[in-house]
């Protein structure tokens, strides 16, 4: 009889306040514009809410230990809010929404071993927000199936926390933010087209950002400010994907990108860094990789490309004890390395194939080494050192119709060319500064 009345009226209110131990609270609502509010301060408390219809609203609040909060909404335009407050232990929030234009918010403050789980499926234009503050060993897990969905996860001042988002569909957007934590991990996995993942970390120790995307036109962005031993990792498989990674003012931070497919692009940048590493692996056609390091001490850049019409560029400005490495295999690939105001560095390019081009340049640098190793036919190597001192350029070419050009201006410089094969040509120019 109760459910029948709710379905007829379509506008009802359920409110419950429970204080005690081992409490259980269950609410079922059917119709339109229903509202359910539950407030528990308990040990082993349980909240269960089921709403079927349109424009429902649910708010659940728990404060205690080992509490469980479960809410299910079926329909359109529903709103779900779940709050767990205080220094709770092993609390759990579970939210499920079906169909479209639903909104879900989950908040946990303090505590250990807390879990937030959100599922939005069979629809579009859904939104989920998960927030955890001052906690340890907490988990945020969101799953969205559909299109034009948005997921936001925020963790503040936590430790050993995990953020997970799994999205299947098109034009979905994922945002993950971690502030002043350590040993936290962010994972965003998107399967579909034109999806976007943004991950941000501020401060912290040994944090990890991981983005996995597949299919067409996806975008992944990762940002780190400060921190020690942090990892940024992006994997993309498909066509026209874009990866952007940036790190500012950190120690021992690493950036890694894997891309498979066609017309993919990866950009990595690090500034004010110590013991920094950048790695890009690309396989396919027409891919572009760019790496930039500024004011870096002991930096390493590495690009590996296998395919056709790939472009690799590496830049270092005002750096000390750095390395640049590019490996390319295929046809019509281009490799470019540049350094300005760099001391004790090494540039190395290795290419195998046909019609590949290598360019290396150094300006106002000292104690540097440039190396180009090309194997194949009709390859071109170009090296230049301007206003440099105690520097060496080396070219090794093996094949047919290869060309090399070396230009040096400075003092105490050495040029070496080694060509094996037929119809090869080498040019060397040196001038001393006065």
Coordinates of C-alpha atoms in Angstrom, one line a residue:
X1 CA 0.0 0.0 0.0
X2 CA 2.9 2.4 0.9
X3 CA 4.6 1.9 -2.5
X4 CA 1.2 2.4 -4.3
X5 CA 0.6 5.7 -2.5
X6 CA 4.1 6.9 -3.4
X7 CA 3.7 6.1 -7.0
X8 CA 0.4 7.9 -7.2
X9 CA 1.4 11.1 -5.4
X10 CA 4.9 11.2 -6.9
X11 CA 6.2 13.7 -4.4
X12 CA 7.1 12.4 -1.0
X13 CA 9.7 13.0 1.7
X14 CA 11.6 10.4 3.8
X15 CA 13.8 11.5 6.7
X16 CA 15.6 9.4 9.3
X17 CA 18.0 10.3 12.1
X18 CA 19.7 7.3 13.9
X19 CA 22.1 7.3 16.8
X20 CA 23.5 4.1 18.2
X21 CA 25.2 0.8 17.2
X22 CA 24.5 -1.7 14.5
X23 CA 21.7 0.3 13.0
X24 CA 20.0 -0.5 9.8
X25 CA 18.0 2.0 7.7
X26 CA 16.2 1.1 4.5
X27 CA 14.1 3.4 2.2
X28 CA 12.3 2.5 -1.0
X29 CA 10.7 5.3 -3.1
X30 CA 8.9 5.1 -6.5
X31 CA 7.6 8.0 -8.5
X32 CA 8.6 11.6 -9.2
X33 CA 10.4 14.3 -7.1
X34 CA 11.0 12.0 -4.1
X35 CA 13.5 13.0 -1.4
X36 CA 15.3 10.7 1.1
X37 CA 17.5 12.0 3.9
X38 CA 19.4 9.8 6.4
X39 CA 21.7 10.7 9.2
X40 CA 23.5 8.0 11.3
X41 CA 26.1 8.2 14.1
X42 CA 26.7 4.6 14.6
X43 CA 29.0 1.6 14.8
X44 CA 28.3 -0.9 12.0
X45 CA 25.6 1.3 10.6
X46 CA 23.9 0.5 7.3
X47 CA 22.0 2.8 5.0
X48 CA 20.1 1.4 2.0
X49 CA 18.1 3.6 -0.4
X50 CA 16.3 2.6 -3.7
X51 CA 14.7 5.3 -5.8
X52 CA 12.9 4.5 -9.1
X53 CA 11.6 7.3 -11.3
X54 CA 12.5 10.9 -12.2
X55 CA 14.0 13.8 -10.3
X56 CA 14.7 12.0 -7.1
X57 CA 17.0 13.3 -4.4
X58 CA 19.0 11.4 -1.8
X59 CA 21.3 12.6 1.0
X60 CA 23.0 10.2 3.4
X61 CA 25.2 11.1 6.3
X62 CA 27.3 8.7 8.5
X63 CA 29.7 9.3 11.4
X64 CA 31.3 6.2 12.9
X65 CA 33.1 3.0 12.3
X66 CA 32.6 0.3 9.7
X67 CA 29.5 2.0 8.2
X68 CA 28.0 1.0 4.9
X69 CA 26.0 3.4 2.6
X70 CA 24.3 2.0 -0.5
X71 CA 22.0 4.0 -2.8
X72 CA 20.4 3.0 -6.1
X73 CA 18.6 5.4 -8.5
X74 CA 16.8 4.4 -11.7
X75 CA 15.7 7.1 -14.0
X76 CA 16.5 10.6 -15.2
X77 CA 17.6 13.8 -13.4
X78 CA 18.3 12.1 -10.1
X79 CA 20.7 13.5 -7.4
X80 CA 22.7 11.5 -4.9
X81 CA 24.8 12.9 -2.0
X82 CA 26.7 10.6 0.4
X83 CA 28.8 12.0 3.3
X84 CA 30.9 10.1 5.8
X85 CA 32.4 12.4 8.4
X86 CA 34.8 12.1 11.4
X87 CA 37.7 9.7 11.9
X88 CA 35.9 6.7 10.6
X89 CA 37.4 3.3 9.9
X90 CA 36.5 0.9 7.0
X91 CA 33.5 3.0 5.9
X92 CA 32.0 2.2 2.5
X93 CA 30.0 4.4 0.1
X94 CA 28.3 2.7 -2.9
X95 CA 26.2 4.6 -5.4
X96 CA 24.5 3.3 -8.5
X97 CA 22.6 5.4 -11.1
X98 CA 21.0 4.2 -14.3
X99 CA 20.0 6.1 -17.4
X100 CA 20.8 9.8 -18.0
X101 CA 21.4 13.3 -16.5
X102 CA 22.1 12.0 -13.0
X103 CA 24.4 13.6 -10.4
X104 CA 26.3 11.8 -7.7
X105 CA 28.6 13.2 -4.9
X106 CA 30.5 11.2 -2.4
X107 CA 32.5 12.8 0.4
X108 CA 34.7 11.2 3.1
X109 CA 36.6 13.3 5.7
X110 CA 39.4 11.6 7.7
X111 CA 39.6 7.9 8.4
X112 CA 41.4 4.8 7.3
X113 CA 40.5 2.0 4.8
X114 CA 37.5 3.9 3.5
X115 CA 35.9 3.1 0.1
X116 CA 34.0 5.1 -2.4
X117 CA 32.4 3.3 -5.3
X118 CA 30.3 4.9 -8.0
X119 CA 28.5 3.3 -11.0
X120 CA 26.7 5.2 -13.7
X121 CA 25.5 3.2 -16.7
X122 CA 23.2 3.0 -19.6
X123 CA 23.0 6.7 -20.3
X124 CA 24.7 10.0 -20.9
X125 CA 25.4 13.4 -19.3
X126 CA 26.0 11.9 -15.9
X127 CA 28.3 13.4 -13.3
X128 CA 30.1 11.9 -10.4
X129 CA 32.3 13.6 -7.8
X130 CA 34.3 11.8 -5.1
X131 CA 36.2 13.7 -2.4
X132 CA 38.5 12.3 0.3
X133 CA 40.3 14.5 2.9
X134 CA 42.9 13.5 5.5
X135 CA 42.8 9.8 5.1
X136 CA 45.0 6.7 4.6
X137 CA 44.6 3.6 2.5
X138 CA 41.4 4.9 1.0
X139 CA 39.9 3.9 -2.4
X140 CA 37.9 5.9 -4.9
X141 CA 36.4 3.9 -7.8
X142 CA 34.1 5.3 -10.5
X143 CA 32.7 3.5 -13.5
X144 CA 30.8 5.3 -16.2
X145 CA 29.2 3.6 -19.3
X146 CA 27.9 5.9 -21.9
X147 CA 28.7 9.3 -23.5
X148 CA 29.2 12.9 -22.4
X149 CA 29.8 11.8 -18.8
X150 CA 32.0 13.6 -16.3
X151 CA 34.0 12.2 -13.3
X152 CA 35.9 14.2 -10.7
X153 CA 38.0 12.7 -8.0
X154 CA 39.8 14.8 -5.3
X155 CA 42.2 13.6 -2.5
X156 CA 43.8 16.1 -0.1
X157 CA 46.6 15.4 2.3
X158 CA 46.3 11.6 2.2
X159 CA 48.6 8.6 2.1
X160 CA 48.6 5.4 0.2
X161 CA 45.3 6.4 -1.5
X162 CA 44.0 5.2 -4.8
X163 CA 41.8 6.9 -7.4
X164 CA 40.3 4.7 -10.2
X165 CA 38.1 5.7 -13.1
X166 CA 36.9 3.4 -15.8
X167 CA 35.0 5.0 -18.7
X168 CA 33.5 3.4 -21.8
X169 CA 31.9 5.5 -24.5
X170 CA 32.5 8.8 -26.3
X171 CA 33.2 12.4 -25.2
X172 CA 33.6 11.5 -21.6
X173 CA 35.7 13.6 -19.2
X174 CA 37.8 12.5 -16.3
X175 CA 39.6 14.7 -13.7
X176 CA 41.7 13.5 -10.9
X177 CA 43.4 15.8 -8.3
X178 CA 45.8 14.9 -5.4
X179 CA 47.2 17.6 -3.1
X180 CA 50.0 17.1 -0.5
X181 CA 50.0 13.4 -0.2
X182 CA 52.5 10.6 -0.6
X183 CA 52.4 7.2 -2.2
X184 CA 49.1 7.9 -3.9
X185 CA 48.0 6.6 -7.3
X186 CA 45.7 8.0 -9.9
X187 CA 44.4 5.7 -12.7
X188 CA 42.1 6.8 -15.5
X189 CA 41.1 4.3 -18.2
X190 CA 39.0 5.4 -21.1
X191 CA 37.8 3.3 -24.0
X192 CA 36.1 5.2 -26.8
X193 CA 36.6 8.3 -28.9
X194 CA 37.1 12.0 -28.1
X195 CA 37.5 11.3 -24.4
X196 CA 39.6 13.5 -22.1
X197 CA 41.6 12.7 -18.9
X198 CA 43.3 15.3 -16.7
X199 CA 45.4 14.4 -13.7
X200 CA 47.0 16.9 -11.3
X201 CA 49.3 16.4 -8.4
X202 CA 50.7 19.1 -6.1
X203 CA 53.5 18.2 -3.8
X204 CA 53.9 14.8 -2.3
X205 CA 56.2 11.8 -2.4
X206 CA 56.3 8.8 -4.8
X207 CA 52.9 9.5 -6.3
X208 CA 51.8 7.9 -9.6
X209 CA 49.6 9.2 -12.4
X210 CA 48.5 6.6 -15.0
X211 CA 46.2 7.3 -18.0
X212 CA 45.1 4.5 -20.4
X213 CA 43.1 5.5 -23.5
X214 CA 42.1 3.6 -26.7
X215 CA 40.6 4.4 -30.1
X216 CA 40.1 7.9 -31.7
X217 CA 40.9 11.5 -30.7
X218 CA 41.5 11.0 -27.0
X219 CA 43.4 13.6 -24.9
X220 CA 45.4 12.9 -21.7
X221 CA 47.0 15.6 -19.6
X222 CA 49.1 15.2 -16.5
X223 CA 50.5 18.0 -14.3
X224 CA 52.8 17.8 -11.3
X225 CA 54.1 20.6 -9.1
X226 CA 56.9 19.8 -6.7
X227 CA 57.3 16.4 -5.2
X228 CA 59.9 13.6 -5.0
X229 CA 60.0 10.4 -7.0
X230 CA 56.7 10.9 -8.8
X231 CA 55.7 9.0 -12.0
X232 CA 53.6 10.2 -14.9
X233 CA 52.5 7.5 -17.3
X234 CA 50.3 7.6 -20.4
X235 CA 49.3 4.8 -22.7
X236 CA 47.3 5.5 -25.9
X237 CA 46.3 3.2 -28.7
X238 CA 44.5 4.5 -31.8
X239 CA 44.3 7.5 -34.1
X240 CA 44.9 11.1 -33.4
X241 CA 45.5 10.8 -29.7
X242 CA 47.3 13.6 -27.7
X243 CA 49.4 13.2 -24.6
X244 CA 50.7 16.2 -22.6
X245 CA 52.9 15.8 -19.4
X246 CA 54.4 18.6 -17.4
X247 CA 56.5 18.6 -14.2
X248 CA 57.7 21.7 -12.2
X249 CA 60.2 21.8 -9.4
X250 CA 60.7 18.2 -8.5
X251 CA 63.3 15.6 -7.7
X252 CA 63.6 12.2 -9.4
X253 CA 60.4 12.6 -11.3
X254 CA 59.7 10.4 -14.4
X255 CA 57.5 10.9 -17.5
X256 CA 56.6 7.9 -19.7
X257 CA 54.4 7.8 -22.8
X258 CA 53.5 4.7 -24.9
X259 CA 51.6 5.4 -28.2
X260 CA 50.5 2.9 -30.8
X261 CA 48.7 4.0 -34.0
X262 CA 48.5 6.9 -36.4
X263 CA 48.9 10.7 -36.0
X264 CA 49.5 10.6 -32.3
X265 CA 51.3 13.3 -30.4
X266 CA 53.2 13.4 -27.2
X267 CA 54.6 16.5 -25.4
X268 CA 56.7 16.3 -22.2
X269 CA 58.1 19.2 -20.3
X270 CA 60.2 19.5 -17.1
X271 CA 61.5 22.6 -15.4
X272 CA 63.6 23.3 -12.2
X273 CA 64.1 19.5 -11.9
X274 CA 66.8 17.3 -10.5
X275 CA 67.4 13.7 -11.6
X276 CA 64.5 13.9 -14.1
X277 CA 63.7 11.4 -16.8
X278 CA 61.5 11.6 -20.0
X279 CA 60.6 8.6 -22.1
X280 CA 58.5 8.3 -25.2
X281 CA 57.8 5.2 -27.2
X282 CA 55.8 5.5 -30.5
X283 CA 54.9 2.9 -33.1
X284 CA 53.0 3.7 -36.2
X285 CA 52.5 6.4 -38.8
X286 CA 52.9 10.2 -38.6
X287 CA 53.6 10.4 -34.8
X288 CA 55.2 13.4 -33.1
X289 CA 57.2 13.4 -29.9
X290 CA 58.5 16.5 -28.2
X291 CA 60.6 16.7 -25.0
X292 CA 61.6 19.9 -23.2
X293 CA 63.8 20.4 -20.1
X294 CA 64.7 23.8 -18.6
X295 CA 67.0 24.4 -15.6
X296 CA 67.7 20.7 -15.1
X297 CA 70.4 19.0 -13.2
X298 CA 71.1 15.4 -14.3
X299 CA 68.4 15.1 -16.8
X300 CA 67.7 12.3 -19.3
X301 CA 65.5 12.4 -22.5
X302 CA 64.8 9.3 -24.6
X303 CA 62.5 8.8 -27.7
X304 CA 62.0 5.6 -29.6
X305 CA 59.9 5.6 -32.8
X306 CA 59.2 2.8 -35.2
X307 CA 57.3 3.5 -38.4
X308 CA 56.9 6.1 -41.2
X309 CA 56.9 9.9 -41.1
X310 CA 57.6 10.2 -37.4
X311 CA 59.1 13.3 -35.9
X312 CA 61.2 13.5 -32.7
X313 CA 62.3 16.7 -31.0
X314 CA 64.3 17.2 -27.9
X315 CA 65.3 20.6 -26.3
X316 CA 67.4 21.4 -23.2
X317 CA 68.1 24.9 -21.9
X318 CA 70.4 25.8 -19.0
X319 CA 71.2 22.3 -17.9
X320 CA 74.0 20.3 -16.4
X321 CA 74.9 16.6 -16.8
X322 CA 72.2 15.8 -19.3
X323 CA 71.6 13.2 -22.1
X324 CA 69.4 13.2 -25.2
X325 CA 68.7 10.0 -27.0
X326 CA 66.6 9.3 -30.1
X327 CA 66.1 5.9 -31.8
X328 CA 64.2 5.8 -35.1
X329 CA 63.5 2.9 -37.5
X330 CA 61.6 3.2 -40.7
X331 CA 61.1 5.7 -43.6
X332 CA 61.1 9.5 -43.7
X333 CA 61.7 10.0 -40.0
X334 CA 63.1 13.2 -38.6
X335 CA 65.1 13.6 -35.4
X336 CA 66.1 16.9 -33.9
X337 CA 68.1 17.7 -30.8
X338 CA 69.0 21.2 -29.4
X339 CA 70.9 22.5 -26.4
X340 CA 71.4 26.0 -25.2
X341 CA 73.7 26.8 -22.2
X342 CA 74.4 23.2 -21.4
X343 CA 77.4 21.8 -19.6
X344 CA 78.6 18.2 -19.8
X345 CA 76.0 16.7 -22.0
X346 CA 75.6 14.0 -24.7
X347 CA 73.3 14.0 -27.8
X348 CA 72.8 10.7 -29.5
X349 CA 70.7 9.8 -32.6
X350 CA 70.4 6.4 -34.2
X351 CA 68.4 5.8 -37.3
X352 CA 67.8 2.8 -39.5
X353 CA 65.9 3.0 -42.8
X354 CA 65.6 5.3 -45.8
X355 CA 65.3 9.1 -46.2
X356 CA 65.8 9.8 -42.5
X357 CA 67.1 13.2 -41.3
X358 CA 69.1 13.9 -38.1
X359 CA 69.8 17.4 -36.8
X360 CA 71.8 18.3 -33.7
X361 CA 72.6 21.8 -32.5
X362 CA 74.4 23.3 -29.4
X363 CA 74.8 26.9 -28.5
X364 CA 77.0 28.4 -25.8
X365 CA 77.8 24.9 -24.3
X366 CA 80.9 23.1 -23.1
X367 CA 82.2 19.6 -22.6
X368 CA 79.6 18.2 -24.9
X369 CA 79.3 15.2 -27.3
X370 CA 77.2 14.9 -30.4
X371 CA 76.7 11.5 -32.0
X372 CA 74.7 10.4 -35.1
X373 CA 74.6 6.8 -36.3
X374 CA 72.7 6.1 -39.5
X375 CA 72.2 2.9 -41.4
X376 CA 70.4 2.7 -44.7
X377 CA 70.1 4.8 -47.8
X378 CA 69.7 8.5 -48.6
X379 CA 69.9 9.6 -45.0
X380 CA 71.1 13.1 -43.9
X381 CA 73.0 14.1 -40.7
X382 CA 73.5 17.7 -39.8
X383 CA 75.5 18.8 -36.7
X384 CA 76.3 22.3 -35.4
X385 CA 78.1 23.7 -32.4
X386 CA 78.2 27.5 -31.9
X387 CA 80.3 29.3 -29.3
X388 CA 81.1 26.0 -27.7
X389 CA 84.2 24.7 -26.0
X390 CA 85.8 21.3 -25.5
X391 CA 83.2 19.7 -27.7
X392 CA 83.1 16.7 -30.1
X393 CA 80.9 15.8 -33.1
X394 CA 80.8 12.3 -34.5
X395 CA 78.9 10.9 -37.5
X396 CA 78.8 7.3 -38.6
X397 CA 76.9 6.4 -41.7
X398 CA 76.6 3.0 -43.4
X399 CA 74.8 2.6 -46.7
X400 CA 74.2 4.3 -50.0
X401 CA 73.9 8.0 -50.9
X402 CA 74.1 9.4 -47.3
X403 CA 75.1 12.9 -46.5
X404 CA 76.7 14.5 -43.4
X405 CA 77.5 18.1 -42.5
X406 CA 79.4 19.3 -39.4
X407 CA 79.9 23.0 -38.4
X408 CA 81.8 24.1 -35.3
X409 CA 82.8 27.5 -33.9
X410 CA 84.6 27.9 -30.7
X411 CA 87.8 26.4 -29.4
X412 CA 89.2 23.0 -28.6
X413 CA 86.7 21.1 -30.8
X414 CA 86.9 17.8 -32.6
X415 CA 84.9 16.5 -35.6
X416 CA 84.9 12.9 -36.7
X417 CA 83.1 11.4 -39.8
X418 CA 83.0 7.7 -40.6
X419 CA 81.1 6.7 -43.8
X420 CA 80.9 3.2 -45.3
X421 CA 79.2 2.3 -48.5
X422 CA 78.7 4.1 -51.9
X423 CA 78.0 7.6 -53.1
X424 CA 78.3 9.1 -49.6
X425 CA 79.3 12.7 -49.0
X426 CA 80.7 14.5 -45.9
X427 CA 81.3 18.2 -45.1
X428 CA 83.2 19.6 -42.1
X429 CA 83.7 23.3 -41.2
X430 CA 85.6 24.6 -38.1
X431 CA 86.3 28.1 -36.9
X432 CA 88.0 29.3 -33.8
X433 CA 86.7 32.2 -31.7
X434 CA 89.1 35.1 -31.2

